[in-house]
Tab-separated table of C-alpha atoms in Angstrom:
chain	number	residue	atom	x	y	z
A	7	UNK	CA	29.788	-18.051	26.546
A	8	UNK	CA	30.465	-18.909	22.865
A	9	UNK	CA	33.859	-18.995	21.168
A	10	UNK	CA	34.894	-16.428	18.614
A	11	UNK	CA	35.454	-17.285	14.937
A	12	UNK	CA	39.178	-17.256	15.355
A	13	UNK	CA	39.061	-19.316	18.451
A	14	UNK	CA	37.018	-21.866	16.633
A	15	UNK	CA	39.497	-21.784	13.710
A	16	UNK	CA	42.199	-22.732	16.176
A	17	UNK	CA	40.429	-25.796	17.696
A	18	UNK	CA	41.168	-28.108	14.711
A	19	UNK	CA	44.939	-27.510	15.137
A	20	UNK	CA	44.627	-28.145	18.978
A	21	UNK	CA	42.840	-31.395	18.109
A	22	UNK	CA	45.661	-32.300	15.744
A	23	UNK	CA	48.174	-31.504	18.468
A	24	UNK	CA	46.330	-33.931	20.697
A	25	UNK	CA	46.417	-36.558	18.027
A	26	UNK	CA	50.122	-36.242	17.242
A	27	UNK	CA	51.003	-35.879	20.924
A	28	UNK	CA	49.664	-39.451	21.495
A	29	UNK	CA	52.806	-40.802	19.718
A	30	UNK	CA	54.881	-39.907	22.785
A	31	UNK	CA	53.361	-42.871	24.587
A	32	UNK	CA	54.351	-45.209	21.832
A	33	UNK	CA	57.831	-43.763	21.656
A	34	UNK	CA	58.375	-44.329	25.273
A	35	UNK	CA	57.231	-47.961	24.952
A	36	UNK	CA	59.491	-48.502	21.888
A	37	UNK	CA	62.585	-47.053	23.634
A	38	UNK	CA	61.995	-48.714	27.023
A	39	UNK	CA	60.979	-52.123	25.498
A	40	UNK	CA	64.086	-52.336	23.171
A	41	UNK	CA	66.617	-50.875	25.502
A	42	UNK	CA	66.609	-50.031	29.169
A	43	UNK	CA	65.686	-47.318	31.657
A	44	UNK	CA	68.890	-45.445	30.870
A	45	UNK	CA	67.791	-45.214	27.201
A	46	UNK	CA	64.378	-43.628	28.169
A	47	UNK	CA	66.239	-41.189	30.388
A	48	UNK	CA	68.560	-40.234	27.540
A	49	UNK	CA	65.615	-39.990	25.192
A	50	UNK	CA	63.809	-37.634	27.589
A	51	UNK	CA	66.788	-35.389	28.054
A	52	UNK	CA	67.398	-35.071	24.311
A	53	UNK	CA	63.719	-34.466	23.617
A	54	UNK	CA	63.301	-31.770	26.213
A	55	UNK	CA	66.508	-29.931	25.095
A	56	UNK	CA	65.420	-30.087	21.441
A	57	UNK	CA	61.980	-28.585	22.336
A	58	UNK	CA	63.731	-25.627	24.009
A	59	UNK	CA	66.168	-25.244	21.257
A	60	UNK	CA	63.470	-25.149	18.674
A	61	UNK	CA	61.427	-22.591	20.517
A	62	UNK	CA	64.507	-20.255	20.840
A	63	UNK	CA	65.469	-20.678	17.204
A	64	UNK	CA	61.893	-20.020	15.837
A	65	UNK	CA	61.383	-17.097	18.156
A	66	UNK	CA	64.839	-15.672	17.356
A	67	UNK	CA	64.217	-15.874	13.571
A	68	UNK	CA	60.539	-15.013	13.855
A	69	UNK	CA	60.858	-11.380	12.722
A	70	UNK	CA	63.242	-12.060	9.789
A	71	UNK	CA	61.060	-14.865	8.404
A	72	UNK	CA	57.729	-13.381	9.337
A	73	UNK	CA	56.884	-16.333	11.644
A	74	UNK	CA	53.482	-15.397	13.149
A	75	UNK	CA	51.435	-17.809	15.255
A	76	UNK	CA	49.574	-19.291	12.287
A	77	UNK	CA	52.724	-19.992	10.231
A	78	UNK	CA	54.603	-21.349	13.175
A	79	UNK	CA	51.708	-23.702	14.092
A	80	UNK	CA	51.561	-25.160	10.685
A	81	UNK	CA	55.251	-25.525	10.498
A	82	UNK	CA	55.179	-27.103	13.875
A	83	UNK	CA	53.366	-30.083	12.211
A	84	UNK	CA	54.993	-30.102	8.817
A	85	UNK	CA	58.646	-30.224	9.881
A	86	UNK	CA	58.253	-32.811	12.624
A	87	UNK	CA	55.861	-34.780	10.309
A	88	UNK	CA	58.773	-35.164	7.717
A	89	UNK	CA	61.086	-36.206	10.611
A	90	UNK	CA	58.633	-38.758	11.851
A	91	UNK	CA	58.834	-40.558	8.518
A	92	UNK	CA	62.508	-41.351	8.899
A	93	UNK	CA	63.169	-41.526	12.613
A	94	UNK	CA	62.082	-45.093	13.505
A	95	UNK	CA	64.744	-47.150	15.172
A	96	UNK	CA	67.089	-44.379	16.382
A	97	UNK	CA	66.533	-43.076	20.025
A	98	UNK	CA	68.271	-39.799	19.151
A	99	UNK	CA	66.202	-39.178	16.000
A	100	UNK	CA	62.936	-40.049	17.784
A	101	UNK	CA	63.883	-37.624	20.553
A	102	UNK	CA	64.779	-34.839	18.012
A	103	UNK	CA	61.631	-35.339	15.869
A	104	UNK	CA	59.232	-35.362	18.934
A	105	UNK	CA	61.074	-32.574	20.648
A	106	UNK	CA	60.861	-30.520	17.534
A	107	UNK	CA	57.065	-31.207	17.403
A	108	UNK	CA	56.564	-30.191	21.108
A	109	UNK	CA	58.702	-27.159	20.804
A	110	UNK	CA	57.251	-25.708	17.696
A	111	UNK	CA	53.612	-26.486	18.250
A	112	UNK	CA	53.650	-25.383	21.980
A	113	UNK	CA	55.447	-22.163	21.124
A	114	UNK	CA	52.806	-21.470	18.529
A	115	UNK	CA	49.862	-22.516	20.607
A	116	UNK	CA	50.883	-20.271	23.618
A	117	UNK	CA	51.324	-17.235	21.129
A	118	UNK	CA	47.897	-17.783	19.535
A	119	UNK	CA	45.987	-18.472	22.740
A	120	UNK	CA	47.579	-15.476	24.610
A	121	UNK	CA	46.632	-13.261	21.594
A	122	UNK	CA	43.114	-14.646	21.011
A	123	UNK	CA	41.866	-15.261	24.672
A	124	UNK	CA	40.919	-12.946	27.521
A	125	UNK	CA	40.933	-14.316	31.105
A	126	UNK	CA	37.175	-14.689	31.203
A	127	UNK	CA	37.219	-16.825	28.100
A	128	UNK	CA	39.975	-19.208	29.129
A	129	UNK	CA	37.985	-21.715	31.184
A	130	UNK	CA	35.297	-22.541	28.614
A	131	UNK	CA	37.961	-22.578	25.906
A	132	UNK	CA	40.188	-24.875	27.952
A	133	UNK	CA	37.270	-27.321	28.575
A	134	UNK	CA	36.361	-27.456	24.858
A	135	UNK	CA	39.863	-27.666	23.609
A	136	UNK	CA	40.662	-30.392	26.219
A	137	UNK	CA	37.608	-32.422	25.014
A	138	UNK	CA	38.781	-32.184	21.386
A	139	UNK	CA	42.370	-33.095	22.372
A	140	UNK	CA	41.394	-36.200	24.162
A	141	UNK	CA	39.076	-37.440	21.464
A	142	UNK	CA	41.634	-36.789	18.712
A	143	UNK	CA	44.292	-38.494	20.870
A	144	UNK	CA	42.087	-41.543	21.324
A	145	UNK	CA	41.377	-41.777	17.629
A	146	UNK	CA	45.033	-41.601	16.765
A	147	UNK	CA	45.962	-44.110	19.415
A	148	UNK	CA	43.341	-46.524	18.117
A	149	UNK	CA	44.643	-46.268	14.550
A	150	UNK	CA	48.336	-46.847	15.657
A	151	UNK	CA	47.137	-49.809	17.724
A	152	UNK	CA	45.365	-51.371	14.914
A	153	UNK	CA	48.459	-51.012	12.667
A	154	UNK	CA	50.591	-52.584	15.300
A	155	UNK	CA	48.118	-55.538	15.791
A	156	UNK	CA	47.861	-56.197	12.261
A	157	UNK	CA	51.358	-55.631	11.055
A	158	UNK	CA	53.407	-57.732	13.506
A	159	UNK	CA	54.170	-54.859	15.912
A	160	UNK	CA	56.369	-53.042	13.380
A	161	UNK	CA	56.975	-49.599	14.919
A	162	UNK	CA	57.849	-47.884	11.565
A	163	UNK	CA	54.246	-48.003	10.446
A	164	UNK	CA	53.326	-46.051	13.549
A	165	UNK	CA	55.780	-43.284	12.692
A	166	UNK	CA	54.503	-43.308	9.028
A	167	UNK	CA	50.930	-42.855	10.372
A	168	UNK	CA	51.831	-39.917	12.551
A	169	UNK	CA	53.934	-38.436	9.859
A	170	UNK	CA	51.114	-38.505	7.479
A	171	UNK	CA	48.775	-36.993	10.063
A	172	UNK	CA	51.120	-34.233	10.827
A	173	UNK	CA	51.877	-33.334	7.222
A	174	UNK	CA	48.261	-33.568	6.153
A	175	UNK	CA	47.118	-31.316	9.041
A	176	UNK	CA	49.717	-28.778	8.337
A	177	UNK	CA	48.475	-28.541	4.725
A	178	UNK	CA	44.833	-28.521	5.403
A	179	UNK	CA	44.224	-26.758	8.724
A	180	UNK	CA	44.853	-23.296	10.206
A	181	UNK	CA	44.189	-21.225	7.090
A	182	UNK	CA	41.377	-19.195	8.753
A	183	UNK	CA	43.528	-18.057	11.748
A	184	UNK	CA	44.211	-14.321	11.913
A	185	UNK	CA	47.470	-12.714	11.126
A	186	UNK	CA	49.027	-12.188	14.542
A	187	UNK	CA	52.379	-10.195	15.058
A	188	UNK	CA	55.520	-12.262	14.139
A	189	UNK	CA	57.129	-13.879	17.122
A	190	UNK	CA	60.351	-12.143	18.025
A	191	UNK	CA	62.648	-12.236	21.058
A	192	UNK	CA	63.578	-8.803	22.423
A	193	UNK	CA	64.590	-9.110	26.134
A	194	UNK	CA	63.621	-12.579	27.515
A	195	UNK	CA	66.116	-12.444	30.396
A	196	UNK	CA	64.416	-9.332	31.659
A	197	UNK	CA	61.237	-11.500	32.415
A	198	UNK	CA	63.293	-13.604	34.805
A	199	UNK	CA	63.687	-10.570	37.068
A	200	UNK	CA	60.059	-9.809	37.440
A	201	UNK	CA	58.949	-10.694	40.980
A	202	UNK	CA	55.518	-11.851	39.677
A	203	UNK	CA	57.276	-14.248	37.285
A	204	UNK	CA	59.768	-15.516	39.992
A	205	UNK	CA	56.810	-16.180	42.322
A	206	UNK	CA	55.484	-18.740	39.799
A	207	UNK	CA	58.577	-20.927	39.988
A	208	UNK	CA	57.028	-23.419	42.656
A	209	UNK	CA	53.999	-23.734	40.500
A	210	UNK	CA	56.062	-24.298	37.346
A	211	UNK	CA	58.131	-26.957	39.152
A	212	UNK	CA	55.060	-28.944	40.425
A	213	UNK	CA	53.205	-28.472	37.101
A	214	UNK	CA	55.983	-29.548	34.805
A	215	UNK	CA	59.303	-29.740	36.466
A	216	UNK	CA	58.991	-33.514	36.935
A	217	UNK	CA	57.991	-33.991	33.292
A	218	UNK	CA	61.103	-36.088	32.490
A	219	UNK	CA	60.661	-38.407	35.454
A	220	UNK	CA	56.920	-38.810	34.687
A	221	UNK	CA	57.793	-39.810	31.116
A	222	UNK	CA	60.367	-42.359	32.239
A	223	UNK	CA	58.155	-43.950	35.015
A	224	UNK	CA	55.228	-44.183	32.598
A	225	UNK	CA	57.268	-46.036	30.077
A	226	UNK	CA	58.823	-48.343	32.619
A	227	UNK	CA	55.416	-49.184	34.106
A	228	UNK	CA	53.882	-49.870	30.708
A	229	UNK	CA	56.666	-52.227	29.648
A	230	UNK	CA	56.667	-54.045	32.939
A	231	UNK	CA	52.854	-54.631	32.975
A	232	UNK	CA	52.119	-55.111	29.209
A	233	UNK	CA	53.626	-57.449	26.767
A	234	UNK	CA	53.523	-55.453	23.552
A	235	UNK	CA	53.049	-51.997	22.005
A	236	UNK	CA	49.651	-53.029	20.734
A	237	UNK	CA	48.530	-53.974	24.240
A	238	UNK	CA	49.698	-50.599	25.446
A	239	UNK	CA	47.668	-49.124	22.644
A	240	UNK	CA	44.511	-50.903	23.649
A	241	UNK	CA	44.825	-49.874	27.218
A	242	UNK	CA	45.647	-46.313	26.237
A	243	UNK	CA	42.526	-46.274	23.954
A	244	UNK	CA	40.264	-47.474	26.622
A	245	UNK	CA	41.674	-45.146	29.229
A	246	UNK	CA	41.462	-42.286	26.882
A	247	UNK	CA	37.781	-43.018	26.049
A	248	UNK	CA	36.939	-42.934	29.785
A	249	UNK	CA	38.729	-39.548	30.179
A	250	UNK	CA	37.039	-38.192	26.982
A	251	UNK	CA	33.606	-39.106	28.062
A	252	UNK	CA	34.061	-37.515	31.557
A	253	UNK	CA	35.449	-34.372	29.858
A	254	UNK	CA	32.653	-34.179	27.337
A	255	UNK	CA	29.848	-34.222	29.945
A	256	UNK	CA	31.500	-31.600	32.083
A	257	UNK	CA	32.717	-29.350	29.283
A	258	UNK	CA	30.120	-26.532	30.061
A	259	UNK	CA	30.508	-26.747	33.823
A	260	UNK	CA	33.902	-25.044	34.068
A	261	UNK	CA	33.975	-21.355	34.865
A	262	UNK	CA	36.095	-18.705	36.542
A	263	UNK	CA	34.463	-19.089	39.824
A	264	UNK	CA	35.053	-22.887	40.319
A	265	UNK	CA	38.625	-23.079	38.990
A	266	UNK	CA	39.920	-24.147	42.385
A	267	UNK	CA	37.431	-27.017	42.880
A	268	UNK	CA	38.313	-28.445	39.381
A	269	UNK	CA	41.999	-28.211	40.123
A	270	UNK	CA	41.555	-30.027	43.478
A	271	UNK	CA	39.543	-32.892	41.965
A	272	UNK	CA	41.932	-33.365	39.163
A	273	UNK	CA	44.974	-33.404	41.460
A	274	UNK	CA	43.324	-36.007	43.637
A	275	UNK	CA	42.561	-38.335	40.761
A	276	UNK	CA	45.964	-38.013	39.074
A	277	UNK	CA	47.836	-38.376	42.383
A	278	UNK	CA	45.917	-41.524	43.095
A	279	UNK	CA	46.847	-42.790	39.585
A	280	UNK	CA	50.549	-42.556	40.429
A	281	UNK	CA	49.909	-44.608	43.527
A	282	UNK	CA	48.437	-47.212	41.315
A	283	UNK	CA	51.458	-47.008	39.016
A	284	UNK	CA	53.876	-47.717	41.858
A	285	UNK	CA	51.659	-50.596	43.154
A	286	UNK	CA	51.607	-52.171	39.690
A	287	UNK	CA	55.085	-53.585	40.346
A	288	UNK	CA	53.350	-56.164	42.580
A	289	UNK	CA	50.057	-56.376	40.937
A	290	UNK	CA	50.464	-55.546	37.167
A	291	UNK	CA	46.706	-55.273	36.486
A	292	UNK	CA	46.900	-52.042	38.522
A	293	UNK	CA	48.608	-50.489	35.530
A	294	UNK	CA	45.188	-50.456	33.758
A	295	UNK	CA	43.842	-48.729	36.823
A	296	UNK	CA	46.620	-46.187	36.696
A	297	UNK	CA	45.913	-45.562	32.967
A	298	UNK	CA	42.248	-45.087	33.401
A	299	UNK	CA	42.611	-42.764	36.464
A	300	UNK	CA	45.318	-40.799	34.797
A	301	UNK	CA	43.383	-40.485	31.538
A	302	UNK	CA	40.289	-39.394	33.544
A	303	UNK	CA	42.045	-36.817	35.617
A	304	UNK	CA	44.726	-35.487	33.270
A	305	UNK	CA	42.373	-33.473	30.861
A	306	UNK	CA	40.919	-31.597	33.992
A	307	UNK	CA	44.414	-31.080	35.389
A	308	UNK	CA	45.624	-29.856	32.020
A	309	UNK	CA	42.861	-27.461	31.648
A	310	UNK	CA	43.650	-25.951	34.959
A	311	UNK	CA	47.344	-25.929	34.194
A	312	UNK	CA	46.498	-24.108	30.972
A	313	UNK	CA	44.655	-21.337	32.695
A	314	UNK	CA	47.439	-21.074	35.306
A	315	UNK	CA	50.096	-20.767	32.547
A	316	UNK	CA	48.054	-18.149	30.800
A	317	UNK	CA	47.643	-16.216	34.000
A	318	UNK	CA	51.360	-16.539	34.781
A	319	UNK	CA	52.105	-15.019	31.553
A	320	UNK	CA	49.829	-11.919	32.127
A	321	UNK	CA	52.856	-9.831	33.081
A	322	UNK	CA	54.938	-7.036	31.549
A	323	UNK	CA	57.113	-7.659	28.580
A	324	UNK	CA	56.784	-8.805	24.906
A	325	UNK	CA	54.612	-11.930	24.599
A	326	UNK	CA	57.420	-14.045	22.839
A	327	UNK	CA	59.824	-12.979	25.723
A	328	UNK	CA	57.267	-14.197	28.334
A	329	UNK	CA	56.680	-17.522	26.604
A	330	UNK	CA	60.412	-18.304	26.082
A	331	UNK	CA	61.268	-17.319	29.624
A	332	UNK	CA	58.764	-19.706	30.973
A	333	UNK	CA	60.000	-22.426	28.691
A	334	UNK	CA	63.598	-21.744	29.714
A	335	UNK	CA	62.712	-22.004	33.457
A	336	UNK	CA	60.732	-25.257	32.724
A	337	UNK	CA	63.723	-26.770	30.913
A	338	UNK	CA	65.977	-26.085	33.792
A	339	UNK	CA	63.534	-27.401	36.360
A	340	UNK	CA	62.948	-30.596	34.308
A	341	UNK	CA	66.578	-31.261	33.490
A	342	UNK	CA	67.525	-30.544	37.054
A	343	UNK	CA	65.071	-33.071	38.538
A	344	UNK	CA	65.992	-35.522	35.756
A	345	UNK	CA	69.764	-35.276	36.560
A	346	UNK	CA	69.148	-35.679	40.279
A	347	UNK	CA	66.969	-38.642	39.661
A	348	UNK	CA	69.157	-40.312	37.027
A	349	UNK	CA	71.750	-41.696	39.583
A	350	UNK	CA	69.025	-43.655	41.300
A	351	UNK	CA	68.690	-45.735	38.093
A	352	UNK	CA	72.293	-47.079	38.857
A	353	UNK	CA	71.504	-47.775	42.553
A	354	UNK	CA	67.947	-49.092	42.794
A	355	UNK	CA	66.410	-52.016	41.111
A	356	UNK	CA	63.935	-51.207	38.260
A	357	UNK	CA	61.049	-52.257	40.659
A	358	UNK	CA	62.298	-49.936	43.456
A	359	UNK	CA	62.986	-47.162	41.099
A	360	UNK	CA	59.367	-47.309	39.779
A	361	UNK	CA	57.942	-47.169	43.257
A	362	UNK	CA	60.213	-44.323	44.306
A	363	UNK	CA	59.384	-42.248	41.206
A	364	UNK	CA	55.633	-42.960	41.268
A	365	UNK	CA	55.607	-41.778	44.992
A	366	UNK	CA	57.557	-38.557	44.144
A	367	UNK	CA	54.966	-37.817	41.326
A	368	UNK	CA	51.971	-38.478	43.489
A	369	UNK	CA	53.270	-36.218	46.233
A	370	UNK	CA	54.114	-33.456	43.665
A	371	UNK	CA	50.640	-33.633	42.158
A	372	UNK	CA	49.029	-33.266	45.528
A	373	UNK	CA	51.171	-30.267	46.321
A	374	UNK	CA	50.157	-28.658	43.042
A	375	UNK	CA	46.776	-28.153	44.345
A	376	UNK	CA	48.015	-26.034	47.224
A	377	UNK	CA	50.167	-23.914	44.991
A	378	UNK	CA	47.596	-23.544	42.203
A	379	UNK	CA	44.838	-22.619	44.748
A	380	UNK	CA	46.889	-19.868	46.246
A	381	UNK	CA	47.741	-18.539	42.739
A	382	UNK	CA	44.025	-18.441	41.765
A	383	UNK	CA	43.117	-16.742	44.979
A	384	UNK	CA	45.776	-14.102	44.394
A	385	UNK	CA	44.456	-13.543	40.823
A	386	UNK	CA	40.943	-13.175	42.142
A	387	UNK	CA	42.075	-10.693	44.729
A	388	UNK	CA	43.920	-8.544	42.096
A	389	UNK	CA	40.748	-8.484	39.871
A	390	UNK	CA	38.569	-7.446	42.938
A	391	UNK	CA	40.923	-4.685	43.797
């Protein structure tokens, strides 16, 4: 199955999203390395809240300012790109800048992909977009690492690099995308009352509800195992290459009929990576193993999650309402898990906290397979009927 002209026009922006998204790992290292675990938890909470607020504001004002998917996607790089140029050194500003990027780009991507893709097209598109995302992420990570290694680990150069990438991409890419209807909220809370949507809550929690804890544990593990941001960059680059190669050679093997098998394999690899992360407190070299396994498994897991998300949004209601309702639920789940986990930072030692958090993430990833498999089977039964 080949991609349409419009789907191909979207792919460069998806690649740019992967490149800019790699900044998140560096930010986590900068925050954790210069402060403490409390700082990374605060950063994560501010970042997630900013992302939700940005989606709400852009969708709320979408009709008034004619914000269709194409314009929102390009603004999702332009505005955060400007913020990246000035946010180095401030935890709150880094959180706001990266949260704005996540909120605007994710909100636009969901709107465009739901408009441009049918269910039968989602798997091959997810495989190809995932490959491009990983390769662009690796390239951006390598550039940032070379800057850090050559310029005395100065973090502001990294933010300038990502700011330039974001602004340049917003200026050059996305012009061939179609004019989709402006995003506009109508009755998002009505989506929360749909039984089909409520039935997805367990999947949402396992897929993304522990996002904040994941961010904090990844940063804590990196700082403990690695001595500098450039060393983190080298490890992330090597791990990303491993994941990209695996994804490239399997990009044509993903189809509707084998969704469950891909999900199971990805969950196994990513769950094992979290076991390595927890064990790295005793043997730091295992952090490298964690990075490689996570980089190898995450693209496949993300592709499965992308299809699951799009299927979850195949319900009644305006598309912007469905997208915002999902993001609202994800924010509540993420913040709820982060708030419940936060007190442990005051009770447990950093080593024990990393072990506990990694064990929780490993278990949640394994459970994600059971929930996702049931969801895929239900979808297949509805299509057969």
